[in-house]
XYZ file of N, CA and C in Angstrom:
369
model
N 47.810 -61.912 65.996
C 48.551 -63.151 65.812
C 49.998 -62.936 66.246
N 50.734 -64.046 66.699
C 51.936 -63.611 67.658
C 53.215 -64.101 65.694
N 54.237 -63.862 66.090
C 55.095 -64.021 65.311
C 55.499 -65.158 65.328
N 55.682 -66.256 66.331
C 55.720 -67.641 66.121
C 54.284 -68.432 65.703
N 54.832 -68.885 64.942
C 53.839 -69.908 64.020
C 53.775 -71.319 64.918
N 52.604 -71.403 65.177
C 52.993 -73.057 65.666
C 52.132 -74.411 64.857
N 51.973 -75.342 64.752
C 51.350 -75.822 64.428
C 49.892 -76.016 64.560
N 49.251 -75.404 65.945
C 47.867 -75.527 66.143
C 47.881 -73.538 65.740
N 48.510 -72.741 65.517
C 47.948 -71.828 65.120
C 48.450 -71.737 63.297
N 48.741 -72.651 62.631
C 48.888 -72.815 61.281
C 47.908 -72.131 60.461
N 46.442 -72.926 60.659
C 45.320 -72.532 59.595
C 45.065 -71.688 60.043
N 44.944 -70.905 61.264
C 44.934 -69.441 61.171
C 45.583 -68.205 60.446
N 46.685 -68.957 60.590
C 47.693 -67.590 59.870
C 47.363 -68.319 58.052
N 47.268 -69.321 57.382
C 46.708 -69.638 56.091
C 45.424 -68.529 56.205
N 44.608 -68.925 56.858
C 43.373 -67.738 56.988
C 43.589 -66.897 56.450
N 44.579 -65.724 57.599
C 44.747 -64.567 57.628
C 45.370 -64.536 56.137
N 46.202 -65.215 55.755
C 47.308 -64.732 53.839
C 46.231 -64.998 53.104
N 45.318 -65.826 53.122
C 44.372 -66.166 52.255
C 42.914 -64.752 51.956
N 43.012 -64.088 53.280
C 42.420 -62.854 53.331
C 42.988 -61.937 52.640
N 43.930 -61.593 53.073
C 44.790 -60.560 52.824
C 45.408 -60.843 50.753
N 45.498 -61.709 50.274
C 45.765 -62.132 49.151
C 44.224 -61.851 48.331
N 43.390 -62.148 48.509
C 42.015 -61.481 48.513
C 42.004 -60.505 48.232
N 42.041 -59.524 49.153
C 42.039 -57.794 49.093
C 43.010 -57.173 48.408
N 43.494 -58.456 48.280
C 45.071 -57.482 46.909
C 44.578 -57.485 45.981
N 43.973 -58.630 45.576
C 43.775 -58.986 44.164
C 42.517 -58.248 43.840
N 41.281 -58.133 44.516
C 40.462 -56.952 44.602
C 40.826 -55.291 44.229
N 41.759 -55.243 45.090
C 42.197 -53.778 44.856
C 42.854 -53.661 43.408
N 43.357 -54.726 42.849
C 44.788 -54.576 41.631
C 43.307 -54.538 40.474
N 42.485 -55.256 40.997
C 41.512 -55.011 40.052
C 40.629 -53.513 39.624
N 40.918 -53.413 40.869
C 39.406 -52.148 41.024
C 40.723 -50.416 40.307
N 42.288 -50.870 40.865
C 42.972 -50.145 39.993
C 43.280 -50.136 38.221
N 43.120 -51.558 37.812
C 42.914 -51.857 36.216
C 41.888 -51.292 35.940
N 40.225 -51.293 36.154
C 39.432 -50.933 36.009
C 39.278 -49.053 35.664
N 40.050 -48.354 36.874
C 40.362 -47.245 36.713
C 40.977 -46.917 35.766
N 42.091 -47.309 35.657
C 42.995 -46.910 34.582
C 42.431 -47.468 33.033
N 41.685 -48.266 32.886
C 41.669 -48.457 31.202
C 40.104 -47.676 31.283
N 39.335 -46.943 32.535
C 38.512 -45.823 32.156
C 38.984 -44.560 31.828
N 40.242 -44.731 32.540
C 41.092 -42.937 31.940
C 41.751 -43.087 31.002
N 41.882 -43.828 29.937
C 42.217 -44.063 28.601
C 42.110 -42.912 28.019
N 43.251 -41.859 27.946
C 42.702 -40.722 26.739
C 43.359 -41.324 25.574
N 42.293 -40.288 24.616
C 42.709 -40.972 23.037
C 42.849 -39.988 22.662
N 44.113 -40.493 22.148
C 45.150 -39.136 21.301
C 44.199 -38.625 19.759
N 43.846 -37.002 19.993
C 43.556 -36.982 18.701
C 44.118 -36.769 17.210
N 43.149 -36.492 16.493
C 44.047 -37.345 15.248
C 44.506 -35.309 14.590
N 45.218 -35.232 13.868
C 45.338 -34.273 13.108
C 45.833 -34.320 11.632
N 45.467 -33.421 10.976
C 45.697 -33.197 9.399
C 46.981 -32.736 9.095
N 47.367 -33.024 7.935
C 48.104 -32.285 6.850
C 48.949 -31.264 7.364
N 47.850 -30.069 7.673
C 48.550 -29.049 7.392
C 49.384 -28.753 9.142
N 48.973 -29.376 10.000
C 49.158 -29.462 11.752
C 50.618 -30.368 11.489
N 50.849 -31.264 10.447
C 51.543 -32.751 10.590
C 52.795 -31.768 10.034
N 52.017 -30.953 8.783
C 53.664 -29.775 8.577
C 54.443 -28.825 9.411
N 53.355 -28.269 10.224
C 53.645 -27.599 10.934
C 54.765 -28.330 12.098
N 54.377 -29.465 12.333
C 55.110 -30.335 12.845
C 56.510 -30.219 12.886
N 56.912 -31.075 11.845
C 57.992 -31.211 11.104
C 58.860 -30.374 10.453
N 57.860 -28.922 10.378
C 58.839 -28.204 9.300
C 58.868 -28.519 7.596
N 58.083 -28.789 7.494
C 57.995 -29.267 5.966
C 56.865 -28.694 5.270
N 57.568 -28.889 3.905
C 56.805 -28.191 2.919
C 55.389 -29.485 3.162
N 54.453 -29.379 2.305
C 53.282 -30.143 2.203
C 53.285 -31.195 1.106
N 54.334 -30.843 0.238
C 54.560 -31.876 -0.605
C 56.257 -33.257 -0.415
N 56.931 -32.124 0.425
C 57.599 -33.456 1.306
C 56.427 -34.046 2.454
N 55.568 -33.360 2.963
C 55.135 -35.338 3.938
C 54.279 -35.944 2.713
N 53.978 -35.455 1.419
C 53.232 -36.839 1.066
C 54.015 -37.497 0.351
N 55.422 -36.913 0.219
C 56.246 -37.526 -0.505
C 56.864 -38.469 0.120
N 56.456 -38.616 1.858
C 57.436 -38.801 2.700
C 56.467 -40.544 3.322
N 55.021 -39.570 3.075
C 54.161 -40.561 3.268
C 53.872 -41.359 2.081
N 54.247 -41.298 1.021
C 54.353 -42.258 0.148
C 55.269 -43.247 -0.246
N 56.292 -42.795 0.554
C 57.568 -43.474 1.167
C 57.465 -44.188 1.967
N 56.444 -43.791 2.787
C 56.206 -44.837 4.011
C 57.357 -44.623 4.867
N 57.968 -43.759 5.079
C 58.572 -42.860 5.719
C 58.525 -42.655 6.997
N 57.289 -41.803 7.134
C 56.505 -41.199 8.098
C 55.353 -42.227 8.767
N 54.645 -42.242 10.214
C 53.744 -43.070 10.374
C 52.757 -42.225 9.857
N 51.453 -42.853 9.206
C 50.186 -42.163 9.146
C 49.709 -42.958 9.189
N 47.831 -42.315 8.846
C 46.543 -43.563 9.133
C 46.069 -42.888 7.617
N 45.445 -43.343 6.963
C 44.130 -42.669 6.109
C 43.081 -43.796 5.730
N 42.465 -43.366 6.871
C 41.089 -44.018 6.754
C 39.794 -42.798 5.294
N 40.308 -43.758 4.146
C 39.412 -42.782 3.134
C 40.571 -41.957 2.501
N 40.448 -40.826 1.879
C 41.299 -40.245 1.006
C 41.981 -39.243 1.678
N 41.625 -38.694 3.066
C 42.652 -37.787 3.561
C 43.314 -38.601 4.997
N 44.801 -37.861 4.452
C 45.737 -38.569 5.764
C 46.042 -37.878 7.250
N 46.190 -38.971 8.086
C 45.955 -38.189 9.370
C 46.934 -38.808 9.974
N 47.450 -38.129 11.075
C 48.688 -38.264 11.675
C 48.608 -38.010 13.175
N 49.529 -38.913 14.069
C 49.310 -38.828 15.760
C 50.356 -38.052 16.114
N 50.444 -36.965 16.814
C 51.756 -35.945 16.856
C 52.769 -36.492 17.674
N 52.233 -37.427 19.002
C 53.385 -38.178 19.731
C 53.885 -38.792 18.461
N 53.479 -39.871 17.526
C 53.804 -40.811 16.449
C 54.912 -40.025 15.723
N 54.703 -38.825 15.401
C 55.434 -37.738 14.371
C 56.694 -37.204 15.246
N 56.688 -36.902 16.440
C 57.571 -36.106 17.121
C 58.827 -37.480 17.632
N 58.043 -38.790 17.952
C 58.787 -39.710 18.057
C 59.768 -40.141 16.458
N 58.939 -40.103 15.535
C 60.017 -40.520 14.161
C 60.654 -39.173 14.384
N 60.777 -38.274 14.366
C 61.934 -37.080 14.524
C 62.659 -37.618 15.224
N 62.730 -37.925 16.529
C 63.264 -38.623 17.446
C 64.852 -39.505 16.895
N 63.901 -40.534 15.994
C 64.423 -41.660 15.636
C 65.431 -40.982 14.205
N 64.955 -39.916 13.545
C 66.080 -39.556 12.498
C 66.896 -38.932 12.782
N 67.022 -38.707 14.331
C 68.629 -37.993 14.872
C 69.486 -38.568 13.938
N 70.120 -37.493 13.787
C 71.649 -37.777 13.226
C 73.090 -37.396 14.194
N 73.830 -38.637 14.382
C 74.933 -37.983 15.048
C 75.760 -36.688 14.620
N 76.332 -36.235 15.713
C 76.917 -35.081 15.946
C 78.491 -35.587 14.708
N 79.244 -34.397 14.680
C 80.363 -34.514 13.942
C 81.904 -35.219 14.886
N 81.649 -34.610 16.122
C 82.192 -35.351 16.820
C 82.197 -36.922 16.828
N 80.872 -37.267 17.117
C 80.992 -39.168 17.398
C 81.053 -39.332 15.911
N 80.888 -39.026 14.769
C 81.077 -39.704 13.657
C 82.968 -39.330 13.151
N 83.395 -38.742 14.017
C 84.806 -38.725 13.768
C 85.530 -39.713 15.100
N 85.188 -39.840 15.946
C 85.540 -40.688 17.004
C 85.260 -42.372 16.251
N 83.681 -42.706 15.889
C 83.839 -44.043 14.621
C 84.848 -43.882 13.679
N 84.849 -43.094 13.103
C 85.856 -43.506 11.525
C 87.103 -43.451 12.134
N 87.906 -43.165 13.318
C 88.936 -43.516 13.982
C 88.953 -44.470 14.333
N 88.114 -45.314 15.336
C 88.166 -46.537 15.441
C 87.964 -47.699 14.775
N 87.085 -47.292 13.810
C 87.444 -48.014 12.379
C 88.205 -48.380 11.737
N 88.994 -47.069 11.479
C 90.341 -46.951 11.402
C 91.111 -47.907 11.829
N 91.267 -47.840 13.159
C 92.423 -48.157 13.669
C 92.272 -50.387 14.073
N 90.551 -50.417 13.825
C 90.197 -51.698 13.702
C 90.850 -52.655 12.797
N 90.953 -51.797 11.389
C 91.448 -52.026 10.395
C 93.096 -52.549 9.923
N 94.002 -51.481 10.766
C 95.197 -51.502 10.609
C 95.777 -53.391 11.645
N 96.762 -53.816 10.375
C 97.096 -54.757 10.948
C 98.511 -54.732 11.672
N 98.697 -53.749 11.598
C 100.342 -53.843 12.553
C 100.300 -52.278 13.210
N 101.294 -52.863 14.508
C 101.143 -51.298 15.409
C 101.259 -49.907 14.963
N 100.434 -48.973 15.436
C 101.249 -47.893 14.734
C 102.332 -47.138 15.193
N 102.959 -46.605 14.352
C 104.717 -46.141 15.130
C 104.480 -45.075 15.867
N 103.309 -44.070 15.937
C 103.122 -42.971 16.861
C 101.566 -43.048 17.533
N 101.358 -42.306 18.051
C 100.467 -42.031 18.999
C 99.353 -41.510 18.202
N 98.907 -41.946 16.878
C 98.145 -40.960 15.619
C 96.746 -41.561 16.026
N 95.489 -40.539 15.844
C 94.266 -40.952 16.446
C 93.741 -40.944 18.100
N 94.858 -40.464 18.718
C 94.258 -40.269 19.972
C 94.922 -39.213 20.477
């Protein structure tokens, strides 16, 4: 097909996108299909794997999981835990450094004050 479009070669080139839009949508399929067959499933682990984890005694995670704290599952009377799930809440209980929590309470600080200050104090 040439690069000018003309009017008697119109429904051809509709043709041709109408093909080609086809085989996309085919392929995007036949790639979904793949991918929710390679679905791995994370397995599950116990107690004593979930301490090892974390570093914790065995009576902080159920203390922690009774807190609701921690993510778990317990399907039945023993609790089970996903280690991405566990390594991500570690994640999330970062605590800032001493630095940025002294850089806030300065600017806090200085949020606070209603008239200039006479020296250069805080920076």
């Amino acid at each position: 097909m040439e690069n000018k479009i003309t009017f008697e070669t119109m429904p051809q080139a509709i043709y041709e996108l109408i093909t080609k839009i086809d085989r996309l949508q085919s392929d995007i399929n036949e790639l979904k299909q793949r991918n929710s067959t390679t679905t791995v499933v994370e397995p599950m682990i116990g107690i004593e794997e979930a301490c090892k984890i974390l570093h914790r005694a065995k009576s902080t995670v159920y203390a922690l999981t009774q807190a609701r704290k921690i993510p778990f599952y317990q399907p039945g009377k023993m609790l089970q835990f996903k280690k991405s799930e566990l390594m991500a809440w570690m994640e999330e209980s970062k605590q800032e450094t001493c630095s940025q929590s002294q850089e806030d309470l300065i600017a806090q600080m200085q949020s606070t004050v209603r008239h200039k200050p006479r020296s250069r104090w805080g920076m």
